[in-house]
Amino acid sequence: MFEITRLTVEHLAAGCVTDCSTPRIGFSLSSDRRGAQLADAELTVGDWSAHVTSGQNAAYVGPALLPFTTYSVRLNATDDAGETATATTTFETGRMETPWKGRWISDPSYHFTEPKVSPVPMVFRKEITTNKPIARARLYATAMGIYEAELNGQKLGEQYFAPGFTSYKSYLQYQTYDVTALLTGADTLTFTVAGGWAVGSFVFTRKNRVTADRQALLAELRIEYTDGTTETIGTDATWQVSENGPVRMADLYDGETYDATKEISDWHNAAPETLKVTPAITADYGAPVKAHEVRKPVAVMTAPDGETIYDFGQNLAGVVRIKFNGKAGQVVTVRHAEILNPDGSLNTTFLRTAKATATYTCRDGEQTYSPRFSYMGFRYAGVKGVDAKDLEIEAVALYSDVEHSGSFRCSDEMLNKLQSNITWGAKSNFVDIPTDCPQRDERMGWTGDIAVFSPTALYNFELSRFLEKWLRDVKAEQLPTGGIPNTVPVQGYGFPATMPEMAVDWWGDACVLVPWALYEATGSLDVLRMMYPTMQKYVKACCFWAGFGIGKHRYIWHTPSVLHFGDWVAPDVPKMSQWQARSKYTATASLCNTSGTLAKIARILGKTEDAAKYKELSRKVADAYCSVLTDGNGKTKEEFQTAYVLPLYLNMFPENVKAKAAENLVKLVEKNDYKIGTGFPGTPYILFALADNGHADTAYKMLLNTQCPSWLYEVRVGATTVWERWDGLDENGECPIGDDGTDMMISYNHYASGAVGAFLYRRVLGVEPTEAGYRKFKFAPVVGGGITEAEGTVGTPYGVIKAAWKIADGEMTMTVAVPVGTECTVVLPSGEEKVLGSGEYTVTAKA
Ligand code: BGC
């Protein structure tokens, strides 16, 4: 049967509210007939229709869309055998720049000046009376701070931390709530607004009031009555405000303090507020943070001081939910940690200043509590103030609502655990923006981390909205001279404050590498178009900073190493300064990579002159690397794994020395007992550099190594996520690092080194796009390491690719499901290739 398996508007199958005047519609198809092709697709939006040739997103270009309107979308598709299929969905337009009738309001008497902490949450309220039948009612809301809206005490929507984390000086998102069925005639609308990122304390220096001096609210309830009249109730001075509600403290790092005995008091009138910034206010676009997995404890223990320790068996980002019978005034505290001390107590040392504590004052009777304005990174929770036998406790994972679209499994259980750890690392760090870690006083949008992790992330999750939204922030935060701040949104973080125009290799590269990874995974040109000017400016800035030498040295990027992160966290040298000292190699390779990628992007966008210019630049940089940083014969002047990995992976060596360089890398790896020696820039690529240059055996030895430092060492000693430092725990489960001059930089939930995940999909399983968005893809497993089978799924805009291979009795069996609209080249162990159209296939060959 020919079917439409997915119909989306702005990447959403349902519930899209958009301010975009040309929303994009995409679809995927399936058929049980091999080789089925789409013959015709007619898209209808309202009264407008058009024919499209593929399910790749097509922009609506009909008559101007009206604000506050629901549009129906219909797709009639016909395949090349004349079978037809139909699907429908709807989307809604948001405000589309309709001026707000509501005004920003705050509490004028509230002067929040304490340093390094977050403000007491404000509560706003408004009584609403309606006395006619309602056809449609929507609440539009945003805030300076993070808010939750309630109607008659019921939370609206499922989102945590609305309005989300954006480059606030440029734009702020508003949320839309359908309250049609909830209004009763006499209703109370309440908003609790905590400090969040905009007003609360953020960044390890614990800056606060970065965007606003105190919280503020902007909301509007728009009611359409069945008699055709409309009414709009906006925030104004008739709303009331109080700082005397039950949420006594809320801070992203420190946690939350909640007093359930407190009736909100001291209501007084709110007043108009003038913000320090004038952001555009747009319908929210990214992937809102929501509650996902709920985990019960796998073990309960008692710490020496009597604290009950719950082990949830999984490190994650989120909150606890507790349920018990309490007495008014009883105080329960929940602390959080990723690891335990040898004596069984929580180890909170590496949270640095983050207190990560929920404190709850009970009322009488059975009650449940879960923080709403903070989150923690934890595997263990320590509870005091209630007996373990009386308490039900769960851990709720909070992360951006992204679809888990890929999977990988093989015959090696340790690799399967690594795959699980990689996906948990991603979930824990997709909290509205891509963060570095979810536990200590950072949780910032570190650009370098997602720059290297995005290809792996995109194998596992559908991230179009999540990454496109963050790239809007990157674009907005680009410095006038082209540099990209190391954390996006910047939000109080200054580095490199002394030289604001500084470009930082691999970290700033996110503006090129993330759009490119998204393009490869989805085929979307939109993101390339949006980011092209940003990339150009960035590469120009990189060239400027590289260009201080003469001759070939003009292409060697050698600004002082303290201004780079170099081979960040490389385990073969223990000191931060030694990681940074490798920056000449990492930065030069970065420039070769960004300019080379930009050349490809320019070609795709039809900018042929630019393409030639960037290609030539990339070539010159590669040549300079080989001439200046190697002996010209495949040996790097300073020998370390990353120094070889980058030029090998990026194809920077001339053909005649490439093999020698690969052999030199193998020698280094052998000398290191197949242990990893790379930092952030080298880790994603080392196995490719080996396997793609004839050394798959060495790549597998490294991948399957269980000695420290290696991916599977972490697995062997019990990791449930990927760590920031390879040696984060010793064989006894204790942290051996201590204060090593990195300011306690030891997180157990950092996804960057999990960038090896792309190798699991691309080489172990063997699925990789050969045309963006997988319109064409390869199924070419690189068999090794004693692995006898692998299977996986890859989500693509055309549908899901399913691939599996198995070796038994000297035979290799490969099965693949090829989505309609795509073409798969299966590469057999002999090297023979078979090109397959859509459908399901099994191929066997001699192993
Ligand atoms: C973060 C990293 C980040 C790095 C750069 C760290 O503190 O956690 O992941 O990329 O700083 O310096």
XYZ file of N, CA and C in Angstrom, residues 512-513 516 519 528 532 535-536 539 590-619:
117
model
N 29.604 27.062 11.084
C 29.723 26.362 9.794
C 29.364 24.882 9.967
N 29.898 24.267 11.011
C 29.783 22.810 11.147
C 28.376 22.361 11.510
N 26.117 22.627 8.465
C 26.528 21.610 7.491
C 26.018 20.225 7.915
N 22.390 20.115 7.253
C 22.151 19.969 5.819
C 22.393 18.517 5.376
N 21.405 26.599 5.319
C 22.632 27.067 4.660
C 22.455 28.512 4.210
N 24.736 31.500 5.656
C 25.845 31.765 4.736
C 26.590 33.080 5.046
N 28.681 32.631 8.122
C 29.862 31.796 7.883
C 30.950 32.608 7.161
N 30.522 33.378 6.178
C 31.503 34.159 5.405
C 32.267 35.130 6.308
N 34.656 33.137 8.596
C 35.885 32.641 7.957
C 36.824 33.814 7.652
N 41.351 23.776 11.536
C 39.995 24.344 11.603
C 39.748 25.269 10.412
N 40.735 26.108 10.113
C 40.552 27.052 9.000
C 40.441 26.304 7.673
N 41.222 25.243 7.535
C 41.125 24.437 6.314
C 39.719 23.834 6.198
N 39.213 23.385 7.320
C 37.908 22.722 7.339
C 36.766 23.708 7.094
N 36.785 24.841 7.796
C 35.666 25.787 7.620
C 35.678 26.368 6.211
N 36.865 26.698 5.704
C 36.883 27.286 4.359
C 36.501 26.237 3.315
N 36.949 24.991 3.523
C 36.598 23.921 2.581
C 35.101 23.627 2.615
N 34.534 23.626 3.800
C 33.089 23.370 3.915
C 32.312 24.535 3.308
N 32.823 25.728 3.542
C 32.155 26.903 2.976
C 32.194 26.863 1.442
N 33.281 26.338 0.896
C 33.372 26.200 -0.567
C 32.258 25.281 -1.070
N 32.039 24.164 -0.339
C 30.975 23.232 -0.771
C 29.614 23.921 -0.665
N 29.427 24.665 0.413
C 28.135 25.328 0.627
C 27.897 26.375 -0.469
N 28.954 27.124 -0.783
C 28.829 28.152 -1.822
C 28.408 27.495 -3.144
N 29.008 26.342 -3.441
C 28.668 25.646 -4.689
C 27.206 25.217 -4.667
N 26.779 24.687 -3.551
C 25.381 24.224 -3.431
C 24.419 25.398 -3.605
N 24.821 26.563 -3.081
C 23.940 27.732 -3.188
C 24.117 28.462 -4.517
N 24.924 27.899 -5.398
C 25.087 28.484 -6.736
C 26.020 29.687 -6.765
N 26.859 29.832 -5.759
C 27.778 30.988 -5.721
C 29.149 30.497 -6.183
N 29.299 30.384 -7.491
C 30.486 29.705 -8.015
C 31.790 30.458 -7.727
N 31.739 31.787 -7.802
C 32.990 32.527 -7.539
C 33.445 32.332 -6.109
N 32.480 32.440 -5.202
C 32.815 32.223 -3.784
C 33.369 30.822 -3.598
N 32.720 29.868 -4.256
C 33.131 28.476 -4.087
C 34.602 28.316 -4.471
N 34.979 28.915 -5.589
C 36.373 28.804 -6.045
C 37.307 29.485 -5.044
N 36.876 30.640 -4.559
C 37.723 31.406 -3.628
C 37.979 30.599 -2.341
N 36.921 30.035 -1.775
C 37.091 29.304 -0.509
C 37.842 27.986 -0.713
N 37.643 27.404 -1.880
C 38.350 26.144 -2.158
C 39.864 26.402 -2.210
N 40.192 27.505 -2.860
C 41.605 27.864 -2.985
C 42.196 28.190 -1.608
N 41.414 28.888 -0.797
C 41.874 29.207 0.550
C 42.133 27.912 1.328
N 41.191 27.012 1.243
C 41.317 25.761 1.970
C 42.561 24.989 1.505
N 42.781 25.016 0.195
C 43.940 24.314 -0.355
C 45.246 24.917 0.172
